[in-house]
XYZ file of C-alpha atoms in Angstrom:
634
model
C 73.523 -93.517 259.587
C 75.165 -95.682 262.026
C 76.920 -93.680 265.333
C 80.329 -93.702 265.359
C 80.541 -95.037 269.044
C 78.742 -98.143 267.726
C 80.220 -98.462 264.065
C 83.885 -97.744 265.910
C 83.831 -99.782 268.790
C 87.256 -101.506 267.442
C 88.591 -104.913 268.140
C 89.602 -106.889 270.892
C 88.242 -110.292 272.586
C 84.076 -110.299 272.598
C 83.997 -109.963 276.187
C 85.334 -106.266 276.568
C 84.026 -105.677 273.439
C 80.353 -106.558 274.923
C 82.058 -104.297 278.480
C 82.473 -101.701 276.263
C 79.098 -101.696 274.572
C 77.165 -101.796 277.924
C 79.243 -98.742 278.943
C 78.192 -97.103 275.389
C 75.098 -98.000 276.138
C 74.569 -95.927 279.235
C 75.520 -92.958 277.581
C 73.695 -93.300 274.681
C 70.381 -94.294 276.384
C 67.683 -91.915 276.041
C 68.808 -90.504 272.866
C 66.504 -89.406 270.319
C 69.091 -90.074 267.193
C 70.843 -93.017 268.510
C 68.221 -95.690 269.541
C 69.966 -98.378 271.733
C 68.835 -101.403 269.493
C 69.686 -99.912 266.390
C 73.418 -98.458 267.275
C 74.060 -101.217 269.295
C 73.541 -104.017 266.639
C 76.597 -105.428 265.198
C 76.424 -105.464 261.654
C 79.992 -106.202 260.189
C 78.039 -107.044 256.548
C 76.502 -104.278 256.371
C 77.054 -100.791 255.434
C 75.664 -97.411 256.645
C 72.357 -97.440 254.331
C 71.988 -100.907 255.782
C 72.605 -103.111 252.749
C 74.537 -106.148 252.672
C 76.169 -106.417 249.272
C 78.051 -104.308 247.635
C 77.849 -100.541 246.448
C 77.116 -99.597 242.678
C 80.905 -98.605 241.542
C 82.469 -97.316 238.437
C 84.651 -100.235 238.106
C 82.089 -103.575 237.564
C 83.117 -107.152 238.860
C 83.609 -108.237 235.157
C 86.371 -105.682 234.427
C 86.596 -106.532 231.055
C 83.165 -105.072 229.842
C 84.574 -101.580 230.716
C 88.312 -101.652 230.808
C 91.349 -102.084 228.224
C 92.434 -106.164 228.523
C 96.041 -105.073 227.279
C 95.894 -101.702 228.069
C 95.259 -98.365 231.008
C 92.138 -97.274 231.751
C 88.309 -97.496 229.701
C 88.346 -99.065 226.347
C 86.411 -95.722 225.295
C 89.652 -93.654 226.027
C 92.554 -93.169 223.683
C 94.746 -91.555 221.989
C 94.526 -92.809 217.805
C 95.766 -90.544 215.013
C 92.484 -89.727 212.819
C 92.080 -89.995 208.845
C 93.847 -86.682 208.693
C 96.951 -87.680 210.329
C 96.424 -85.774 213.534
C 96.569 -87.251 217.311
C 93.136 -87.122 218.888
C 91.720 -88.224 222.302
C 88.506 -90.184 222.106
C 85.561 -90.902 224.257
C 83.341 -87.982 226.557
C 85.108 -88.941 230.179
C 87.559 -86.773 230.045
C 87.788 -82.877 229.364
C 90.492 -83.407 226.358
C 87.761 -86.309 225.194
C 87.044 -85.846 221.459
C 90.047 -82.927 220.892
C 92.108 -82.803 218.245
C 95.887 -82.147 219.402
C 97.496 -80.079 216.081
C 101.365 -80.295 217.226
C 101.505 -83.841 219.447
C 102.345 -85.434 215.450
C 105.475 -83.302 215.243
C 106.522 -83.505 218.560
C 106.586 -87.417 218.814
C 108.159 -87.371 215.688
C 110.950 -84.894 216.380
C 111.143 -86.276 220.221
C 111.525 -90.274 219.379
C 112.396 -90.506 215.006
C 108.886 -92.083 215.303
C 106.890 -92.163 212.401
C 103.131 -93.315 211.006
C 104.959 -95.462 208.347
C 106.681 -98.112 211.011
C 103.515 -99.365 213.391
C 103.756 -102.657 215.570
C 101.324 -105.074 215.725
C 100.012 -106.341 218.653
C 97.153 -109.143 219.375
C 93.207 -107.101 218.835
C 91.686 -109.750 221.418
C 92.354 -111.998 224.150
C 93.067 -115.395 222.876
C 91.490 -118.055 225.147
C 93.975 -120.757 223.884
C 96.643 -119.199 224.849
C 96.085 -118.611 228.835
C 97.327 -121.100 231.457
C 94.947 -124.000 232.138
C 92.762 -123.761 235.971
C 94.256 -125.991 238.421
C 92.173 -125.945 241.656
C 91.981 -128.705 244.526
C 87.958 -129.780 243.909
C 87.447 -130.128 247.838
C 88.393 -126.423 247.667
C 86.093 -125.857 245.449
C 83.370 -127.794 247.611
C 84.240 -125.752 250.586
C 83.953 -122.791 249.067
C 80.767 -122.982 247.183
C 79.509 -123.904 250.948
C 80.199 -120.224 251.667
C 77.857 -119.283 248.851
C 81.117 -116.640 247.587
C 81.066 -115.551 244.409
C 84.261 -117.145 242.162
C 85.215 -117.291 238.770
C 87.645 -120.224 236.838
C 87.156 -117.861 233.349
C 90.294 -117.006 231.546
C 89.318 -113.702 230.588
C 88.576 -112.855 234.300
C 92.206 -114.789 235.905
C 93.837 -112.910 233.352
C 92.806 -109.251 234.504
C 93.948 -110.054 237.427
C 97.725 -111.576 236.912
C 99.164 -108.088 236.168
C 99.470 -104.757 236.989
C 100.814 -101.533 234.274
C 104.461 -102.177 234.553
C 105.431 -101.712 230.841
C 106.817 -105.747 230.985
C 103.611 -106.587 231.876
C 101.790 -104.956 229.185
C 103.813 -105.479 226.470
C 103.408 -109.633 227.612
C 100.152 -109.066 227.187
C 100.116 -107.249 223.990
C 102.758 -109.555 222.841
C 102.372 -113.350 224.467
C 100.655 -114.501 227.900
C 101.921 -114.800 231.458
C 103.401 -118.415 232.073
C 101.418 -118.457 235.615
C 98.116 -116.405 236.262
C 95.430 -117.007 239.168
C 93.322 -120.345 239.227
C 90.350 -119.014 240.571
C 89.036 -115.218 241.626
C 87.056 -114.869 244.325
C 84.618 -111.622 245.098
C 84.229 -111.231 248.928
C 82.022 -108.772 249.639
C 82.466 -108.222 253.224
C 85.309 -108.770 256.332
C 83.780 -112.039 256.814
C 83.911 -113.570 253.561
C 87.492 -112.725 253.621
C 88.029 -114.386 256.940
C 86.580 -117.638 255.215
C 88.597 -118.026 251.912
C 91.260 -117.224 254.654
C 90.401 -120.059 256.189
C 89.934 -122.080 253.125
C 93.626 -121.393 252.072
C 95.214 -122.111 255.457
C 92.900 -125.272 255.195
C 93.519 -126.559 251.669
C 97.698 -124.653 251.463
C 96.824 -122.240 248.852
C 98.422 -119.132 247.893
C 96.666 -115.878 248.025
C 97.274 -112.848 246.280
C 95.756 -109.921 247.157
C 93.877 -108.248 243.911
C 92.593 -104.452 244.734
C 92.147 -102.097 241.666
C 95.126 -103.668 239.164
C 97.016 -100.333 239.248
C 100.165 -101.593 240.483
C 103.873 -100.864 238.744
C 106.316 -102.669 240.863
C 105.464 -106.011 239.583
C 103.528 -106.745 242.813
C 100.411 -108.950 241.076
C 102.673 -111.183 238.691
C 102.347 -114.814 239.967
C 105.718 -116.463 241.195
C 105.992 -118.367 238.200
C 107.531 -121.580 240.272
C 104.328 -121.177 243.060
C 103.013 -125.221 242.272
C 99.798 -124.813 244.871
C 96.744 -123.624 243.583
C 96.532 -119.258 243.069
C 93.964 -117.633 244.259
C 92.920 -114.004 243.356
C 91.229 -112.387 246.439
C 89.339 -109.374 244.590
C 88.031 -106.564 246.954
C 86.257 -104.893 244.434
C 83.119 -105.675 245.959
C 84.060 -104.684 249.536
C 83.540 -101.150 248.427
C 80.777 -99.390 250.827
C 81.089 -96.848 253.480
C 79.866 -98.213 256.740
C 79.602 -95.566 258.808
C 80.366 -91.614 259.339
C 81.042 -90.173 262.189
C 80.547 -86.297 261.814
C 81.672 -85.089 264.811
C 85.039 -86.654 264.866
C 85.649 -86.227 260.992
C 86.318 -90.182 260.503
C 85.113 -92.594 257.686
C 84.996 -96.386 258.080
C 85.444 -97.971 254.715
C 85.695 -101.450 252.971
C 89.076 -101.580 252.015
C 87.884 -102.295 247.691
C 86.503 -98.809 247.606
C 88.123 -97.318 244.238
C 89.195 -93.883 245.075
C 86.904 -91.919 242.513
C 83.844 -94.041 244.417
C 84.984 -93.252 247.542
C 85.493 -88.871 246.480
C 81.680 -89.220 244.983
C 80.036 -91.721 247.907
C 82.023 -88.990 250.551
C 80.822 -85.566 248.840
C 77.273 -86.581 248.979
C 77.300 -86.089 252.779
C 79.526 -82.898 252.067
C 82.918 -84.248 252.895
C 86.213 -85.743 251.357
C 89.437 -87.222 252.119
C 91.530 -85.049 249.530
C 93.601 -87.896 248.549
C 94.097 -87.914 244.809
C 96.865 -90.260 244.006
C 97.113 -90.072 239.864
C 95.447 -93.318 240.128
C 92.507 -92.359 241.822
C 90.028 -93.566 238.875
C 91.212 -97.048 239.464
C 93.121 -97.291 242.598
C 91.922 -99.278 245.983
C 91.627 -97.956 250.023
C 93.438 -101.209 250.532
C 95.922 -100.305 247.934
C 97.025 -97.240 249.374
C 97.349 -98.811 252.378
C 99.189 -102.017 251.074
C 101.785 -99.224 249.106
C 101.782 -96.246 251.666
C 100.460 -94.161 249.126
C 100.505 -90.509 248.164
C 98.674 -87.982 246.426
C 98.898 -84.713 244.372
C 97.124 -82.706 247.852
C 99.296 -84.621 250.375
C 100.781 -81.293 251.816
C 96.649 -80.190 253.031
C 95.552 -84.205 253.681
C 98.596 -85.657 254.368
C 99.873 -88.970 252.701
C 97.764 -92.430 253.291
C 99.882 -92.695 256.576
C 99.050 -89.371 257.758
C 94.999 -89.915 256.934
C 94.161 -93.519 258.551
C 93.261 -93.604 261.762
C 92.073 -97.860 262.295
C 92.812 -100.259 260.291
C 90.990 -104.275 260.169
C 93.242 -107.317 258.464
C 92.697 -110.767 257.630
C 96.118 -112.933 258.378
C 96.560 -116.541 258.943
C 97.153 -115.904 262.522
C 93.771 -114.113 262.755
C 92.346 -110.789 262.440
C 94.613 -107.379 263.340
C 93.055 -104.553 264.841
C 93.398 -102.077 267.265
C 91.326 -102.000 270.473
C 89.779 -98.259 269.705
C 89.843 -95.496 267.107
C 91.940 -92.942 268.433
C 94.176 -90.092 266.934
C 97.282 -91.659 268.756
C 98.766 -94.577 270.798
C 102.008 -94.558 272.869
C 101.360 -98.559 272.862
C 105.061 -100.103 271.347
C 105.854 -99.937 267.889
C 102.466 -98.859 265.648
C 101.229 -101.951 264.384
C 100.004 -100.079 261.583
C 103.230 -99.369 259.869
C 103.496 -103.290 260.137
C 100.548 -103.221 257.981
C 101.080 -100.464 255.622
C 103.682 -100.834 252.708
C 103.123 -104.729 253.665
C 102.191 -105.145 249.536
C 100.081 -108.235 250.241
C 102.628 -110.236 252.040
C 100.924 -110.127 255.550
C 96.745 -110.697 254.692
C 94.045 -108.349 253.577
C 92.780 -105.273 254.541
C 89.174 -105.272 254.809
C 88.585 -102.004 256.421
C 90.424 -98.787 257.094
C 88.883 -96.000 259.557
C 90.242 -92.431 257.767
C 89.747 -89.117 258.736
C 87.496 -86.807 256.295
C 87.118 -83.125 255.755
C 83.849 -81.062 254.716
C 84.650 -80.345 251.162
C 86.270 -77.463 250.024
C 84.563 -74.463 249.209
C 86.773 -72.582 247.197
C 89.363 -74.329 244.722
C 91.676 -72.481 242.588
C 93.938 -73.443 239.777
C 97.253 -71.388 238.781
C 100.887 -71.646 237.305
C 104.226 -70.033 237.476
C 106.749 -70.108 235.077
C 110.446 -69.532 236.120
C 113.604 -69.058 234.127
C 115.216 -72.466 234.551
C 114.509 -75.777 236.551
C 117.040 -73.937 239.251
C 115.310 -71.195 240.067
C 111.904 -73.330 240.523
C 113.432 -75.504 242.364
C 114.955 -72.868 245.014
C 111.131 -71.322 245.009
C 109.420 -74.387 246.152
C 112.344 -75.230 248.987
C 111.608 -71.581 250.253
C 107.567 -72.461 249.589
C 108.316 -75.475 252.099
C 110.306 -73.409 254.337
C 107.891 -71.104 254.476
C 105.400 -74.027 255.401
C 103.150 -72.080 252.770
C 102.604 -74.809 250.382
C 99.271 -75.148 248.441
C 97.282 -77.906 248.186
C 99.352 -79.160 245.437
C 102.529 -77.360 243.903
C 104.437 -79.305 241.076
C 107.172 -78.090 239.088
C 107.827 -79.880 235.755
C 111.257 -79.637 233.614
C 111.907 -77.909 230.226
C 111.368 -81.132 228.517
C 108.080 -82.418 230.453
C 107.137 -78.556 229.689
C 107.506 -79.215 225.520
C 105.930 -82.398 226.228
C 102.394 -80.621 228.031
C 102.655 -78.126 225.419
C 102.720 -80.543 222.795
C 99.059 -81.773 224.039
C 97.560 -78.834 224.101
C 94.582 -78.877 221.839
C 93.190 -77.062 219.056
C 91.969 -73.565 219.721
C 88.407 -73.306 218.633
C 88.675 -69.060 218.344
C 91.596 -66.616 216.441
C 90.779 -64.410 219.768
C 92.060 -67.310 222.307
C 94.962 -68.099 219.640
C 95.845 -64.335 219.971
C 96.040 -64.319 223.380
C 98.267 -67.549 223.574
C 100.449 -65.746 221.614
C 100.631 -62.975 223.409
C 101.767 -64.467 226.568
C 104.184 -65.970 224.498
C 105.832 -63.589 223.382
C 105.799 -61.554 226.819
C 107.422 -64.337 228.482
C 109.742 -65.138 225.815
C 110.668 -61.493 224.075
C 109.546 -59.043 226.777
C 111.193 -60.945 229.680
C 113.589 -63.069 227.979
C 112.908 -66.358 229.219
C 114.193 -68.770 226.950
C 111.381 -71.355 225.769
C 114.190 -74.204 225.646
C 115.358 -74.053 228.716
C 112.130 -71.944 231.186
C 110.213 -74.271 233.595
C 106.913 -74.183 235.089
C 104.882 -75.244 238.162
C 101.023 -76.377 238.376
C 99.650 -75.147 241.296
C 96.041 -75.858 243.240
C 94.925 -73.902 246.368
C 91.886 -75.360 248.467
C 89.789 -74.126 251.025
C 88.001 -70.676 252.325
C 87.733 -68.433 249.480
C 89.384 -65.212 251.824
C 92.119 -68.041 252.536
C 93.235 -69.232 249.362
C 93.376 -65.616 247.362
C 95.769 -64.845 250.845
C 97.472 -68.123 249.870
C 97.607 -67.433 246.327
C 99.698 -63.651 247.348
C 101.871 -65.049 249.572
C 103.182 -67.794 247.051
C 103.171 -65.547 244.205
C 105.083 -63.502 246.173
C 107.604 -65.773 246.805
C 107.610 -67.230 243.153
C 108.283 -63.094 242.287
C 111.641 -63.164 244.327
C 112.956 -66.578 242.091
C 112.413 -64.573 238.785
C 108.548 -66.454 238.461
C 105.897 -64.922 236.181
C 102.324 -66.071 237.103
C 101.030 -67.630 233.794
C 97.332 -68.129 234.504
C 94.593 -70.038 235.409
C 94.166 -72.460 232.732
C 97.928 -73.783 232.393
C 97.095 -74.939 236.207
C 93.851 -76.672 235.942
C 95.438 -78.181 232.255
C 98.223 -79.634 234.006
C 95.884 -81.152 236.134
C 93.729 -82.284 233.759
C 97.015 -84.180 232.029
C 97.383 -86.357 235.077
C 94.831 -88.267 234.390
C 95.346 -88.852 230.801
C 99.107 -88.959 230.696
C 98.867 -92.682 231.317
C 97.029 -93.449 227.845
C 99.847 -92.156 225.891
C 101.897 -94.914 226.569
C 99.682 -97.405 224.399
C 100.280 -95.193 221.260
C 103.890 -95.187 221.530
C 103.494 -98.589 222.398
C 101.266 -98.711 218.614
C 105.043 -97.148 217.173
C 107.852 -98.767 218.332
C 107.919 -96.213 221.346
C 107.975 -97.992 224.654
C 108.079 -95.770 228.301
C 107.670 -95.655 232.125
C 108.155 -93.861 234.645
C 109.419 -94.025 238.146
C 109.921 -91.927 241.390
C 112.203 -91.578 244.216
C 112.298 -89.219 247.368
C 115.394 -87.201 248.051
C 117.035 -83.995 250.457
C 116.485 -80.427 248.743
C 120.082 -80.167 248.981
C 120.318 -83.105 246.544
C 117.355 -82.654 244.091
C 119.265 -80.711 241.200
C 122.150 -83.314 241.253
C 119.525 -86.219 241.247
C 117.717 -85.052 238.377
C 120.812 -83.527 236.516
C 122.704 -87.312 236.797
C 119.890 -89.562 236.869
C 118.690 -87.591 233.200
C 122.321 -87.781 232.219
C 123.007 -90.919 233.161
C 119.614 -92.268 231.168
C 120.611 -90.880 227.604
C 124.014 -92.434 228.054
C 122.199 -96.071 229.148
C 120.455 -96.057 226.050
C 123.323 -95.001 223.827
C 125.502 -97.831 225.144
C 122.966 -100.531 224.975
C 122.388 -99.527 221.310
C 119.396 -97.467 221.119
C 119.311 -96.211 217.612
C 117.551 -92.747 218.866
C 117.844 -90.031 221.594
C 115.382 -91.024 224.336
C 112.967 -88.987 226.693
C 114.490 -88.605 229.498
C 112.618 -86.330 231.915
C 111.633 -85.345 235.462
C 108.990 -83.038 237.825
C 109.073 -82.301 241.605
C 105.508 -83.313 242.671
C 105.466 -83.419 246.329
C 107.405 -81.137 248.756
C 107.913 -81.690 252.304
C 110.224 -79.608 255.002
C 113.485 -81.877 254.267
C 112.963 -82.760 250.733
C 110.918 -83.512 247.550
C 109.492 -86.331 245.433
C 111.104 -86.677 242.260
C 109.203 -88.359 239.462
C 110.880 -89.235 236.276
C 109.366 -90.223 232.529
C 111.873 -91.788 230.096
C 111.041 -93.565 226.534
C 112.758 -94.654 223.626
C 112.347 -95.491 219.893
C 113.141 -99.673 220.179
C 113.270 -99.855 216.300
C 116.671 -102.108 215.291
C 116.164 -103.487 218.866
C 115.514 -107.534 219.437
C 114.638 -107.888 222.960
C 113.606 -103.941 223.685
C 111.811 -104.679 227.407
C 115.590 -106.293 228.164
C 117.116 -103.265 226.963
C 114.263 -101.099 228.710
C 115.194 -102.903 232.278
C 118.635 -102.499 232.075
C 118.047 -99.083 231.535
C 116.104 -98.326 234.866
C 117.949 -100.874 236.817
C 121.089 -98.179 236.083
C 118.707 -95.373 237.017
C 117.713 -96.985 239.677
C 121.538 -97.279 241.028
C 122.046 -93.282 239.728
C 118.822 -92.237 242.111
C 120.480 -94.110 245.158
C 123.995 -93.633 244.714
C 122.645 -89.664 244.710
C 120.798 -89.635 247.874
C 117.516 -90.813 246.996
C 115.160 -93.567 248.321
C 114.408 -96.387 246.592
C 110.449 -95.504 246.233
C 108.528 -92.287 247.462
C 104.984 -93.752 246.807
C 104.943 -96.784 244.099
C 106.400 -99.409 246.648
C 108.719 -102.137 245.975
C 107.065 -104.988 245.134
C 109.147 -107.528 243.150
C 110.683 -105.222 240.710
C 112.725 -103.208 243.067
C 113.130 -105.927 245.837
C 116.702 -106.734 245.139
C 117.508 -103.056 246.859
C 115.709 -103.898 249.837
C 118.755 -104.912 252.399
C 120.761 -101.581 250.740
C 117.597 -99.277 251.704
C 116.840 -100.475 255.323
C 119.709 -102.810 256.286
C 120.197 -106.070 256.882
C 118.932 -106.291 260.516
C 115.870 -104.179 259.497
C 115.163 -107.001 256.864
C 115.050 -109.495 258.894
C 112.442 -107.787 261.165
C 110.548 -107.972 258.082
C 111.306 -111.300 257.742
C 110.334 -111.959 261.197
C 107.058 -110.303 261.080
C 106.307 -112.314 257.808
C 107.303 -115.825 259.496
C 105.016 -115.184 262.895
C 102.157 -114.182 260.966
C 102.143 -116.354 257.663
C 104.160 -119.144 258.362
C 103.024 -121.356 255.724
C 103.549 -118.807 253.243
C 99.583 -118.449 252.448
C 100.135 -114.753 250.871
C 102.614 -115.832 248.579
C 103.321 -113.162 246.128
C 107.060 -112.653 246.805
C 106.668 -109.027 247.085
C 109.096 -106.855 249.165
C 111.281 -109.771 250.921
């Protein structure tokens, strides 16, 4: 394993960086586990168990042979409704794989006027006919198979990589084909290779756009359908090692194409872990997060993507960005990271991101609360933020999101475990009166010593006891974080039934979360009754981050699009109004998803006109020529 004071030596011009290893060298001299040759050798190819290409991943280069073409996540994983009419989850990778959910029929049915009788249709296969022909400049071509990169003109592979899971997107897919995709995909699978096709494109005026793990919803991996110079699809998939760990100072250096579930596995087997688990994770990139600011469900232990990187390396056409040195702060101007992060592509590529790490947990423990009414859980987590007391994780979903969990729960293999479901029912409900329609509950995860956390777990039961909270067990917690992870296959069987949905999050005050959920919700149902949807929609919400000043809000709507000509019209007309509801009631115009081009037109409303045109600025100094063309943010 590589020493962190050679692995982290930073950036800057190759004379101090050669002052700076001589200096290193001094102090390292002598030292039995850091021979001077060895740590002093710069390898920027080459990763800490000294190999050159990539690492094994989940995700292979040819995504196709493992995940859905029109479609989230593996082509194993779905949910189908079986010969006997009942909704089922298939394939072993998750923990709901292979269960039979008894009551998701009814509810879908009662929720959306959905039924088995009316299905869509939608295209089984790819058709290769159909997809936009390759246009690519042949000395381009010659250049780059001089760099011996690996690249792609297939239409199955350009395809995969012209869209994210915005439901537009999909339903293009499921329905027609993109009128622009990529030209060509290229597969760095270092810094250096990047620098090249860099290069190449500044050489040759191509457009680059940015490809990391396809999980975007903001539109940011569509193709400007009026860009005439060749596309190019830089995929970082295979930038996806960990170069170095430094144990002492708790820091990672990673290729920015590491997909997070890689990265959690690669981490624990030297006993550590960033604790960043966006809902994503399975797919999502390091350079993603970074590109979007990310966040994840333990952001209030880790921190948010902001809070966890510590150096960051891009690729831009005016050069390479760095920082001279891997420290925990700089009083040097404005942080040229936050130039960098939330720049959605627009800027260069991150190749490789410096993050702090933690020894993993060695206690974790699941548990939920159920309150009275949204109100009271609401006014519980404030005082939990107050309090600074939070858990690792603390969401609190609505009445409707609660039918909607219960709903997929699955069969109950014993009449004991039936009994006792239905004996906390009736506790909650009879006994102390909370009314099933209206009640709320919140998923909660504590992490860390095992003393700690059960003095963690009192303290917020405690203060969940004072808001009229009843602790409802174990296994409601760890099932509503199972759900996370599988939520985003339900979409493609509505989609099977004439039942499209998103969903979509904001940031807000505490003092204006129940008004931003109350009028958003409202202002949804009446949307869809105006534009002429024939049936009452979803229209729900959960809190699923808390800070000391506010919350993240995440909303879920969906309709029934039966009777409906143009339904992904209707659809974005529909969240375009929410949109307005969320910021005309305090809220910002994205917590974690980013803007890319779907949300862009708010951009001057959210941070000004003058604070645009910094943007602008920054984009014109460093990309003059427009080389990372993908239109996002500005």
């Amino acid at each position: 394993m590589a020493t962190a004071a050679a692995a982290g030596s930073g950036g800057g011009s190759p004379s101090s960086a050669r002052r700076r290893l001589r200096i290193i060298s001094g102090h390292l001299r002598g030292s039995p586990r850091a021979p001077e040759r060895e740590a002093l050798s710069p390898s920027p190819c080459k990763a800490q168990g000294g190999s050159a290409g990539p690492a094994s991943g989940s995700i292979p280069k040819k995504r196709q042979e493992l995940l859905k073409w029109n479609g989230w996540g593996y082509n194993d994983s779905k949910f189908i409704f079986n010969k006997k009419g009942q909704v089922e989850f298939t394939g072993k990778r998750y923990r709901l794989g292979g269960m039979v959910l008894p009551t998701f029929k009814e509810w879908i049915e009662k929720t959306f006027g959905a039924s088995l009788e009316h299905k869509t249709t939608s295209r089984a296969s790819l058709n290769v006919n159909d997809v936009p022909p390759s246009i690519v400049n042949e000395e381009f071509l010659q250049d780059l198979r001089a760099t011996k990169i690996s690249y792609s003109q297939d239409a199955e592979d350009r395809v995969f990589r012209a869209h994210g899971h915005c439901l537009h997107e999909i339903f293009v897919l499921r329905e027609g084909m993109f009128k622009r995709i990529p030209d060509i995909v290229v597969w760095p699978v270092c810094h250096d290779d990047v620098v090249k096709i860099v290069e190449l494109a500044c050489k040759h005026n191509l457009c680059i756009i940015p490809f990391g793990g396809g999980t975007s919803v903001s539109s940011a991996l569509e193709c400007p359908e009026e860009e005439k110079r060749t596309i190019v699809s830089l995929d970082t998939s295979q930038m996806n090692r960990i170069l170095w760990i430094d144990e002492k100072n708790l820091t990672a250096c990673v290729e920015a194409g590491i997909v997070g579930q890689d990265l959690e596995k690669q981490l624990a087997e030297s006993g550590f872990c960033t604790g960043h688990e966006p809902d994503s994770m399975e797919f999502s990139s390091l350079g993603g997060w970074v590109a979007t600011r990310a966040s994840g469900m333990k952001k209030n232990i880790y921190g948010n993507i902001e809070d966890l990187v510590i150096h960051i390396k891009m690729v831009t056409p005016r050069g390479i960005v760095e920082k001279n040195c891997q420290v925990p702060r700089m009083s040097t101007g404005p942080d040229i990271h936050h130039f960098i992060m939330g720049s959605e592509g627009t800027l260069g590529v991150v190749t490789e991101v410096t993050i702090k790490i933690r020894p993993v947990p060695e206690y974790q423990k699941y548990g939920s609360v159920v309150f009275p009414n949204f109100e009271r859980g609401v006014a519980c987590l404030r005082e939990v933020a107050k309090q600074r007391c939070a858990p690792a994780s603390i969401r609190l979903v609505d009445n409707a999101q609660f039918q909607f969990g219960h709903a997929l729960k699955p069969q109950v293999a014993s009449i004991f475990t039936s009994f006792l479901d239905g004996l906390k029912k009736f506790y909650i409900t009879k006994f102390k009166g909370f009314d099933p329609n209206i009640l709320c509950v919140a998923t909660l995860l504590f992490e860390g010593d095992r003393e700690k956390v059960l003095q963690h777990e009192k303290q917020v039961y405690d203060i969940a006891t004072k808001f009229g909270g009843l602790a409802a067990g174990e296994d409601n917690g760890q099932r509503g974080y199972m759900l996370t992870f599988v939520i985003a296959y339900i979409r493609d069987l509505g989609l099977d039934y004439y039942v499209i949905g998103e969903s979509f999050e904001t940031s807000v005050p505490w003092d204006r979360v129940l008004d931003l959920c109350r009028n958003v919700k409202e202002r949804i149902v009446r949307e869809c009754k105006e534009k002429g949807v024939q049936f009452a929609p979803l229209s729900t919400c959960r809190v699923t981050q808390t800070y000391d000043a506010g919350a993240c809000v995440y909303f879920y709507f969906a309709f029934n699009y039966r009777g409906i000509s143009d339904p992904i019209h209707v659809y974005e007309q529909i969240e375009r109004a929410a949109r307005e509801e969320i910021l005309a009631n305090g809220g910002s115009l994205s917590h974690h998803h980013g803007v890319g081009k779907l949300r862009k037109r708010w951009m001057k409303e959210s941070i000004s006109d003058v604070g645009l045109g910094m943007l602008r600025s920054v984009k014109e100094y460093v990309d003059p020529n427009n080389i990372f063309g993908n239109k996002n943010l500005l």
